[in-house]
CSV table of C-alpha atoms in Angstrom, one decimal:
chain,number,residue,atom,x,y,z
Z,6,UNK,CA,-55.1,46.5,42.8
Z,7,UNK,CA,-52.7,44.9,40.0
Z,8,UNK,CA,-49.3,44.2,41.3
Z,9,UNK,CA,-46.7,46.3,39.4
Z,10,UNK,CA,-44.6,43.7,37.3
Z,11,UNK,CA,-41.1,43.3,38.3
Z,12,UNK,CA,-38.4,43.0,35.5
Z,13,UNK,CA,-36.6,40.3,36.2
Z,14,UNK,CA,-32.8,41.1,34.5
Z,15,UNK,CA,-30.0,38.5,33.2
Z,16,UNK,CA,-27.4,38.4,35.9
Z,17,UNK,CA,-23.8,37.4,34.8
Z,18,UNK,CA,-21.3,36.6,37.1
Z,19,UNK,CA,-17.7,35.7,36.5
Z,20,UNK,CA,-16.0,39.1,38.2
Z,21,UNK,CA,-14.5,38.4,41.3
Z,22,UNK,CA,-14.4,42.4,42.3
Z,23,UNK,CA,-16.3,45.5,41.1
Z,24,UNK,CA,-17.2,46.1,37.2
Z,25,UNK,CA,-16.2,49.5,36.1
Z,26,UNK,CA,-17.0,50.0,32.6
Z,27,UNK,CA,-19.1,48.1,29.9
Z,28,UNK,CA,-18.9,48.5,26.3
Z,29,UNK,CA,-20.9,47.4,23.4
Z,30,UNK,CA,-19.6,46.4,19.9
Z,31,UNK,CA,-21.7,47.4,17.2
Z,32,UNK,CA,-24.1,44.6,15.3
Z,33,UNK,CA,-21.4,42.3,13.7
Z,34,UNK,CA,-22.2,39.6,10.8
Z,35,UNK,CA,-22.0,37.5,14.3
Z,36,UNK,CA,-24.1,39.8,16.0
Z,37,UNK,CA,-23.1,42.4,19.0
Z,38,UNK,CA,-21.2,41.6,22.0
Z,39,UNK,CA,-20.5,43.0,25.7
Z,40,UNK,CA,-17.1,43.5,27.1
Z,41,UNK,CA,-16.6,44.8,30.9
Z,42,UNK,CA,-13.7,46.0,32.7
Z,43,UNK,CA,-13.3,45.1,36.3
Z,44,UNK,CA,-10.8,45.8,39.5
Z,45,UNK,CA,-10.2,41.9,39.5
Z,46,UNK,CA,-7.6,42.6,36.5
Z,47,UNK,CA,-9.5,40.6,33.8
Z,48,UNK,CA,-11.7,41.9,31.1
Z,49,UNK,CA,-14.1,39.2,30.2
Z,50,UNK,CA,-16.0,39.2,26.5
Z,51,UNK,CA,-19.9,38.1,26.5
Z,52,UNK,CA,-22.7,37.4,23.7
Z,53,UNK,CA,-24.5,40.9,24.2
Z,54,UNK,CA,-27.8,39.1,23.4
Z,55,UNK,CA,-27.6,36.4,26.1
Z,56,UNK,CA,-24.9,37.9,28.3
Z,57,UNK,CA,-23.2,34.1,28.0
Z,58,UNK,CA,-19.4,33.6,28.9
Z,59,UNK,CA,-17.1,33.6,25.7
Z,60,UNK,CA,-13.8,34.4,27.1
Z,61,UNK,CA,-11.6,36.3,29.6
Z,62,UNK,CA,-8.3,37.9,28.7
Z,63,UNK,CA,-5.7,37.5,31.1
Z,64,UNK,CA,-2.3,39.0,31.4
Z,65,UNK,CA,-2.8,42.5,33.0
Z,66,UNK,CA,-1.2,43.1,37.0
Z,67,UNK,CA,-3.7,45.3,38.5
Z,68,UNK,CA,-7.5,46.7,37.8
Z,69,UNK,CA,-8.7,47.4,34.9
Z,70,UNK,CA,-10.6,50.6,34.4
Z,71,UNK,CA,-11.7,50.5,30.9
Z,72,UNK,CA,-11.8,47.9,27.6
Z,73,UNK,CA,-13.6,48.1,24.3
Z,74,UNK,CA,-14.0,46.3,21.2
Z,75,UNK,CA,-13.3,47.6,17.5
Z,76,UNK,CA,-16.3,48.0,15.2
Z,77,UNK,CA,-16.0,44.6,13.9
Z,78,UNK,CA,-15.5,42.9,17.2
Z,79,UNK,CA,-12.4,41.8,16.2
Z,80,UNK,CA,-9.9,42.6,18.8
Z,81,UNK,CA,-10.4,44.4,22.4
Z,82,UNK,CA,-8.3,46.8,24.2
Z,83,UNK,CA,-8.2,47.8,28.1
Z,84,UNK,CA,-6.3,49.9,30.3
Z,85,UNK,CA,-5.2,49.2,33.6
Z,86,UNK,CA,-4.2,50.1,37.1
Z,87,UNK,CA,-0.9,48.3,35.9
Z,88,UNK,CA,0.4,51.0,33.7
Z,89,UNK,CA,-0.1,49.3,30.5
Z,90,UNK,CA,-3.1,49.3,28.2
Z,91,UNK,CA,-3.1,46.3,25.8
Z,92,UNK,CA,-4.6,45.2,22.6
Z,93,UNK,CA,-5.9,41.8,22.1
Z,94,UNK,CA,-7.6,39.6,19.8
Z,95,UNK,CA,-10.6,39.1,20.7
Z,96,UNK,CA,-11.2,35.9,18.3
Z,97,UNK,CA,-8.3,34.1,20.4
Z,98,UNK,CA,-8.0,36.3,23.4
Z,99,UNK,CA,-3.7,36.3,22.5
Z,100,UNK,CA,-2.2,39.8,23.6
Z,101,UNK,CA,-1.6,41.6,20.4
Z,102,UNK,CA,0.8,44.2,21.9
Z,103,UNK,CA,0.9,45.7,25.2
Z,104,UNK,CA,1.7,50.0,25.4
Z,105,UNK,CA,3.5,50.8,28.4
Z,106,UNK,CA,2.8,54.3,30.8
Z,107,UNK,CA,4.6,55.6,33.2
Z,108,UNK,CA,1.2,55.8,35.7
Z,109,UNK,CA,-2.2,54.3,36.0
Z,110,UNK,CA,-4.8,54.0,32.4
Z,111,UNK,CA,-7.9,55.1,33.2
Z,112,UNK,CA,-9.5,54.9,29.8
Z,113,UNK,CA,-8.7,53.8,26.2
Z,114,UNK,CA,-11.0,53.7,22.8
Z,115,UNK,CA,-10.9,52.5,18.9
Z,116,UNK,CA,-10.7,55.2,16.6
Z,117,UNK,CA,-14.1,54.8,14.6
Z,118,UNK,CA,-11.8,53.9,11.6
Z,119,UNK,CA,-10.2,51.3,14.4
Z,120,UNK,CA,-7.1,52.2,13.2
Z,121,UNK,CA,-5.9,53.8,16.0
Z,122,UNK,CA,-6.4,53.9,20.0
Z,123,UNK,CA,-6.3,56.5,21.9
Z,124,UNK,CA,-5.4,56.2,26.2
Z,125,UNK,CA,-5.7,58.5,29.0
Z,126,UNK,CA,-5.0,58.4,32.8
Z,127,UNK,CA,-3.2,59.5,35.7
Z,128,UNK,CA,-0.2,61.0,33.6
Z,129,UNK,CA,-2.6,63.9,32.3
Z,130,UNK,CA,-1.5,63.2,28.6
Z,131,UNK,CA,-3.4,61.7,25.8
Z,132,UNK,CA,-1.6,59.2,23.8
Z,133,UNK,CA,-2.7,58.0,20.1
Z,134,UNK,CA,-1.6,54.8,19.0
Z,135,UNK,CA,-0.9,54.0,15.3
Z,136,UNK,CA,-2.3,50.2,15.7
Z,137,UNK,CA,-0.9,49.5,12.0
Z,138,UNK,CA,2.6,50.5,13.4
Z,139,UNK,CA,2.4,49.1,17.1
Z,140,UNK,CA,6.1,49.7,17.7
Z,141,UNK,CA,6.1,53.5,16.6
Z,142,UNK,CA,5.9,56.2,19.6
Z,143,UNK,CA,2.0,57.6,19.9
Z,144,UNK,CA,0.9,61.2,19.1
Z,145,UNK,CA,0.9,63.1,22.4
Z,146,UNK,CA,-1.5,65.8,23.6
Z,147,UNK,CA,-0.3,66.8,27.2
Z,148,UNK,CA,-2.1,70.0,28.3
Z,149,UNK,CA,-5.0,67.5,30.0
Z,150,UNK,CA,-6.1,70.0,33.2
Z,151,UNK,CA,-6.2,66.9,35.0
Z,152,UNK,CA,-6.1,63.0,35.5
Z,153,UNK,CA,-8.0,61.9,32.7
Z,154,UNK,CA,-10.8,59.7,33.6
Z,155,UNK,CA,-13.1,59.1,29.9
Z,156,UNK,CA,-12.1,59.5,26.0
Z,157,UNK,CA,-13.8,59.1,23.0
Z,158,UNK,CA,-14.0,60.2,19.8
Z,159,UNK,CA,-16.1,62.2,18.0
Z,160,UNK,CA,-16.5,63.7,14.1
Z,161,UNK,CA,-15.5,60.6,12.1
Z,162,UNK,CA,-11.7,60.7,14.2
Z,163,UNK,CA,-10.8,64.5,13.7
Z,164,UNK,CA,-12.1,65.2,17.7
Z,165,UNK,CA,-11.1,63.5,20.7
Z,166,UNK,CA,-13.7,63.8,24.0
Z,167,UNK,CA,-11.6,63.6,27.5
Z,168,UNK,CA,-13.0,64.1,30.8
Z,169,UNK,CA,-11.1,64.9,34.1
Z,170,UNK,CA,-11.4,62.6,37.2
Z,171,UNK,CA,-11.0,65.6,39.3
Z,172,UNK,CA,-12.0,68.6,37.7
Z,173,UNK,CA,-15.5,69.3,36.1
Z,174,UNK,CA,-15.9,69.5,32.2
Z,175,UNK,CA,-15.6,68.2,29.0
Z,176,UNK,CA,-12.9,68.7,26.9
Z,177,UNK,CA,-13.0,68.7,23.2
Z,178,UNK,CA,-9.4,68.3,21.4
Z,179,UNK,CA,-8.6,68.9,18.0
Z,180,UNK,CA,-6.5,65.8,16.8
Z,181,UNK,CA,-4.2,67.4,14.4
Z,182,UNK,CA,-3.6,70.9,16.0
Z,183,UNK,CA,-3.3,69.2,20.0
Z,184,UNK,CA,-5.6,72.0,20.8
Z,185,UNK,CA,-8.6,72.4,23.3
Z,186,UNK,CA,-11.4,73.4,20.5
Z,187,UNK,CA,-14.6,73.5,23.0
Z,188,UNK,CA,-14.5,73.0,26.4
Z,189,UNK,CA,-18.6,71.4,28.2
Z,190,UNK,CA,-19.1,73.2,31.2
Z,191,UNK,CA,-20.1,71.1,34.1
Z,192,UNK,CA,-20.3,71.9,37.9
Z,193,UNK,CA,-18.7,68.3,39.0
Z,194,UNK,CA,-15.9,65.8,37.3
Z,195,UNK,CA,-17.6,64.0,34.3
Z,196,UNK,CA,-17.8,60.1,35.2
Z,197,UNK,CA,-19.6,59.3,32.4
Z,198,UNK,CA,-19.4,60.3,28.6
Z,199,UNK,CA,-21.0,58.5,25.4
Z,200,UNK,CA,-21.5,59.4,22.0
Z,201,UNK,CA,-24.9,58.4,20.4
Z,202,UNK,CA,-25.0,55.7,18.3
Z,203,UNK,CA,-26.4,58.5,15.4
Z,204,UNK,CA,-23.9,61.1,16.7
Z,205,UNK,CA,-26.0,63.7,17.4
Z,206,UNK,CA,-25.6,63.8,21.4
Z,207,UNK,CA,-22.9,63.6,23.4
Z,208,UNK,CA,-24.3,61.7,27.2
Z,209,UNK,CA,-22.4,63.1,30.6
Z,210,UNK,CA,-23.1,62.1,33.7
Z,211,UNK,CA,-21.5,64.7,36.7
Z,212,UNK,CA,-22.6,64.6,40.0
Z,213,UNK,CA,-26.6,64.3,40.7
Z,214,UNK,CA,-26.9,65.5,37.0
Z,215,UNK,CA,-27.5,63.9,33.7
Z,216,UNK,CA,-26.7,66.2,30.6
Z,217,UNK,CA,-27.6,65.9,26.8
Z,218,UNK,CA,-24.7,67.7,24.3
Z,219,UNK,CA,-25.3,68.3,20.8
Z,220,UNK,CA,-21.9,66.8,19.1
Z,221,UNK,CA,-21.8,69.3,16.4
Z,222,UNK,CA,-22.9,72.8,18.0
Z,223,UNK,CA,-21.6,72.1,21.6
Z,224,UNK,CA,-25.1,73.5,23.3
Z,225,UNK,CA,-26.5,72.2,25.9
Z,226,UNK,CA,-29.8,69.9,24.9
Z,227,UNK,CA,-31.3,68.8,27.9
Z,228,UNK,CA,-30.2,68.7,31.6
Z,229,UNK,CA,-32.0,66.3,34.6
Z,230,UNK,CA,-31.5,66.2,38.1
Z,231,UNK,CA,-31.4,62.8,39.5
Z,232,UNK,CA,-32.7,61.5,42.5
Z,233,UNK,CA,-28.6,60.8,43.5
Z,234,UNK,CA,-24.8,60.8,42.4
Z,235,UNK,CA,-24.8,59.2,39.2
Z,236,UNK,CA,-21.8,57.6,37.8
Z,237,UNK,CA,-23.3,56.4,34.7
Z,238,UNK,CA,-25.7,57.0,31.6
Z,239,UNK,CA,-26.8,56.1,28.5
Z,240,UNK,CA,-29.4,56.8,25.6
Z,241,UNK,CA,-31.1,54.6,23.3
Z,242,UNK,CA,-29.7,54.6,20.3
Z,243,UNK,CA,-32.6,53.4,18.1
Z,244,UNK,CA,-35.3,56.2,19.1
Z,245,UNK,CA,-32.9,58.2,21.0
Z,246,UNK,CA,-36.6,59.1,23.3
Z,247,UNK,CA,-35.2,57.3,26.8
Z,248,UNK,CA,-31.7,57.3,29.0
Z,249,UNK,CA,-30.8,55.0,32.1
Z,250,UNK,CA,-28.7,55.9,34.5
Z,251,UNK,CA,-27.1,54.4,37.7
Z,252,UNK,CA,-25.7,55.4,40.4
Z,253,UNK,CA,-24.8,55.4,44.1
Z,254,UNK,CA,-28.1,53.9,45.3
Z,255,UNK,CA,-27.9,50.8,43.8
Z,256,UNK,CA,-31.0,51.0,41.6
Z,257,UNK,CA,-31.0,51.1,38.0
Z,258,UNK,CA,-33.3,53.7,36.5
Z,259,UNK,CA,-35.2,54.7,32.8
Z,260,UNK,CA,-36.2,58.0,32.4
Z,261,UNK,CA,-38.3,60.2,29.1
Z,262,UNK,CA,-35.2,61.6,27.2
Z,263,UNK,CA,-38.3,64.9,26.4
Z,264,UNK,CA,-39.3,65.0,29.8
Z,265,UNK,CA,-37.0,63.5,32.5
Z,266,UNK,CA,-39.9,61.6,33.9
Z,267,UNK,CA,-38.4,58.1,35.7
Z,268,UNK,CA,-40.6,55.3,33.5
Z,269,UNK,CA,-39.0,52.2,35.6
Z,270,UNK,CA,-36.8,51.2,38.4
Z,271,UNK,CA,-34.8,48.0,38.6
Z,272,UNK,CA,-33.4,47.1,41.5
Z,273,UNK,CA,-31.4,43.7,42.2
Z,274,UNK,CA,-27.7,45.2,42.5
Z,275,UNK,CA,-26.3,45.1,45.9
Z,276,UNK,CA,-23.5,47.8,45.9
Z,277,UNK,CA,-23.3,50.6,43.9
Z,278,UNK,CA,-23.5,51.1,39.8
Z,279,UNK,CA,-20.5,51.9,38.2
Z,280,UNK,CA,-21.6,51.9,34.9
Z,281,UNK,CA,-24.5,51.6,32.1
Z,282,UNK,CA,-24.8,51.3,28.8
Z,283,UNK,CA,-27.7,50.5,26.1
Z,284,UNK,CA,-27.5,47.5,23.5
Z,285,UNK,CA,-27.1,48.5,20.0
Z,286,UNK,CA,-30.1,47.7,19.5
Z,287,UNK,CA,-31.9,49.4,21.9
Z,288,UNK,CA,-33.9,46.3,23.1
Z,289,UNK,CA,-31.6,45.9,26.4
Z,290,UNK,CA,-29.5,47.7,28.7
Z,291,UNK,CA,-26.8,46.3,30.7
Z,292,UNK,CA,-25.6,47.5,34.3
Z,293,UNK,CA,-22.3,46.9,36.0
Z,294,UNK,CA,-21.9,47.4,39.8
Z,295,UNK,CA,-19.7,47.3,42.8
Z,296,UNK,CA,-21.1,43.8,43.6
Z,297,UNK,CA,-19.2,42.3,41.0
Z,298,UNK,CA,-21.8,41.4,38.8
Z,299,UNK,CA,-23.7,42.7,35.4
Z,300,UNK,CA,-27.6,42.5,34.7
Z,301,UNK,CA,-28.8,43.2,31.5
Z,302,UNK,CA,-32.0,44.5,31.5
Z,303,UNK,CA,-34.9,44.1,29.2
Z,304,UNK,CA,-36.6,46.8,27.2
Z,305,UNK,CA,-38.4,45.1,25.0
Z,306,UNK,CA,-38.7,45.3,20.8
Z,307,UNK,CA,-38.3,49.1,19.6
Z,308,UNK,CA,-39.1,48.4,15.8
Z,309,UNK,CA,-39.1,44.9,14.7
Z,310,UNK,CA,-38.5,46.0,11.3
Z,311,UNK,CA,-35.3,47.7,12.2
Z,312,UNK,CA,-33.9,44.1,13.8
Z,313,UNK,CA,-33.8,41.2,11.7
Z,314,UNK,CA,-35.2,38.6,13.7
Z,315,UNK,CA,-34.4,35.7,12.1
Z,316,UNK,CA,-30.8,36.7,11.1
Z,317,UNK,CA,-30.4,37.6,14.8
Z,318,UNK,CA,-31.2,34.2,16.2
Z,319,UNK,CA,-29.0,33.1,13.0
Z,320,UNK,CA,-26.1,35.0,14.2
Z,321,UNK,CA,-26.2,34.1,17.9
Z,322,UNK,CA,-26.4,30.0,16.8
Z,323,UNK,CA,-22.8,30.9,14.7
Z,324,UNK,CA,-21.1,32.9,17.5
Z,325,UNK,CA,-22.2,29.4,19.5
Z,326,UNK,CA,-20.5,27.3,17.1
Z,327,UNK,CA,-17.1,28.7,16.6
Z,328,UNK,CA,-16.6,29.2,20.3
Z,329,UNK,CA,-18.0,25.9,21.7
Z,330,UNK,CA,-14.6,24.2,20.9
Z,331,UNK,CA,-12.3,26.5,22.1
Z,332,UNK,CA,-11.4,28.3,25.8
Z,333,UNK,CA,-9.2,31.2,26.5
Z,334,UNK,CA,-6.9,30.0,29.4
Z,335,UNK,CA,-4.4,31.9,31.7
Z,336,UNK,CA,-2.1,32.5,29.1
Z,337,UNK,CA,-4.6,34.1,26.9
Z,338,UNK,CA,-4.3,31.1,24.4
Z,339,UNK,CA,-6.8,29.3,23.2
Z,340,UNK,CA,-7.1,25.7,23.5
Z,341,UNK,CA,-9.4,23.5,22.1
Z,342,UNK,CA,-11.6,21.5,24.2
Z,343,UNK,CA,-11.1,17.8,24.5
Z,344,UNK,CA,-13.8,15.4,23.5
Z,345,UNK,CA,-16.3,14.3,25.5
Z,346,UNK,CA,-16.2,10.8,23.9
């Protein structure tokens, strides 16, 4: 009988505690890159190819629930446990500005026009930030049902996507009006939530169940049981025809976006996963789990002609190059590293 292969996935370590949330940038001129949020109170920014070490911004006093990077990659944002979210740059890793709450930040995101951020959390209220005026107060929007636990946004920046930590549902706000516009039904709280790259679905994870949205008409596409609580999902962006999920057993699974069928299993994580999300460009798929560490998993090529190759490769051997001399230290300053001669 022929032995089933065994995918064997990049591990990155570095996180002292769990990882709670990962986020891709989109592909850069430098190429993509992976930044996770983690209860040991220091984001930390990777090469989303390789999964190698660039830097780790330090400065926040608790856990950090959630971080992302602008669509350029240019400068990062997390929210923490210590009632502040911050923006940084993520060329240098220097705080850019820190936004102070009166409770814990569960979750922040980059406007797709990354000109504003938008942050969530125990308060209830949804706070926009003008990031071209960092001093000015934020829009509020405080009729959240609950502690906010995911945000997003949605229809080029006009619709904002909140989820409740303790109540189920999705929650659809207009941004000008304040106003609840559509409202996703689900039986448990939404842990997970994630806009396709084309934005035609809207991803949810609640409970045992993984549920496909469409963004623009609000019906309900698809809906899979899973084989356990699952905290996270995610669909490829390239085809959009598989999802992985992960959950509270510890194993990282694919499944047939049509059908729901599981197509592979990957197990290596020894606590249980937080969070999952696919590469930009569909190739890999990175998991974050209770263990502390990441994997990125391997899916292989989805249409060579849809990756440049060479300008990949290209891209990866820059990124190299203008971060080999420096290091982000404590202070979140970079230092450039002395010579080895």
């Amino acid at each position: 009988m022929e032995k089933k292969k065994v995918a064997t996935p990049l591990v990155c370590h570095g996180h002292s505690r769990p990882v709670v949330e990962l986020f891709y940038s989109p592909i850069t001129p430098d190429g993509f890159f992976l930044i996770s949020a983690s209860k040991d109170s220091h984001p930390m920014l990777r090469n989303g190819e390789t999964g190698d070490w660039i830097g780790t911004f330090e400065g926040h006093k608790g856990a950090v629930w959630s971080s992302c990077l602008d669509n350029n990659a240019l400068r990062a944002a997390s929210a923490s446990a210590d009632f502040s979210a911050k923006l940084w740059d993520a060329l240098t890793g220097d705080v850019l500005h820190s936004f102070e709450h009166k409770h814990i930040v569960r979750a922040c995101a980059f406007s797709q026009d990354t000109k504003c951020l938008i942050t969530g959390g125990f308060e209830k209220i949804l706070r926009v930030f003008d990031l071209n005026r960092l001093d000015a107060s934020p829009t509020e929007i405080d009729k959240s049902p609950g502690s906010i636990r995911t945000v997003t946004w949605l229809h080029g920046d006009q619709t904002i996507l909140s989820s409740c930590a303790d109540i189920g549902g999705v929650r659809l706000w207009d941004v000008r009006s304040g106003k609840i516009v559509q409202t996703l039904e689900t039986k448990s709280p939404v842990t997970s939530a994630e806009v396709s790259q084309d934005g035609r679905y809207i991803t949810t994870a609640d409970g045992s169940t993984v549920k496909f949205w469409d963004a623009n008409h609000f019906g309900l596409v698809k809906s899979y049981d899973m084989p356990c609580n699952i905290e996270s999902a995610s669909l490829e962006p390239k085809s959009g025809n598989k999802f992985v999920a992960g959950g509270e057993d510890m194993w990282v699974r694919l499944f047939d976006f049509h059908t729901g069928e599981e197509i592979g299993c990957n197990k290596g994580h020894h606590g249980p996963v937080h969070c999952v999300r696919f590469a930009p460009t569909g190739e890999s798929y990175a998991s974050g789990s209770e263990d502390g560490t990441i994997r990125i998993w391997q899916t292989g090529p989805v249409n060579p002609e849809e990756i440049i190759e060479s300008k990949s490769k290209k891209n990866v051997d820059e990124v190299v190059r203008k971060i080999e001399g420096f290091h982000i230290n404590k202070e979140g300053k970079t230092a450039e590293k002395p010579s080895d001669v």
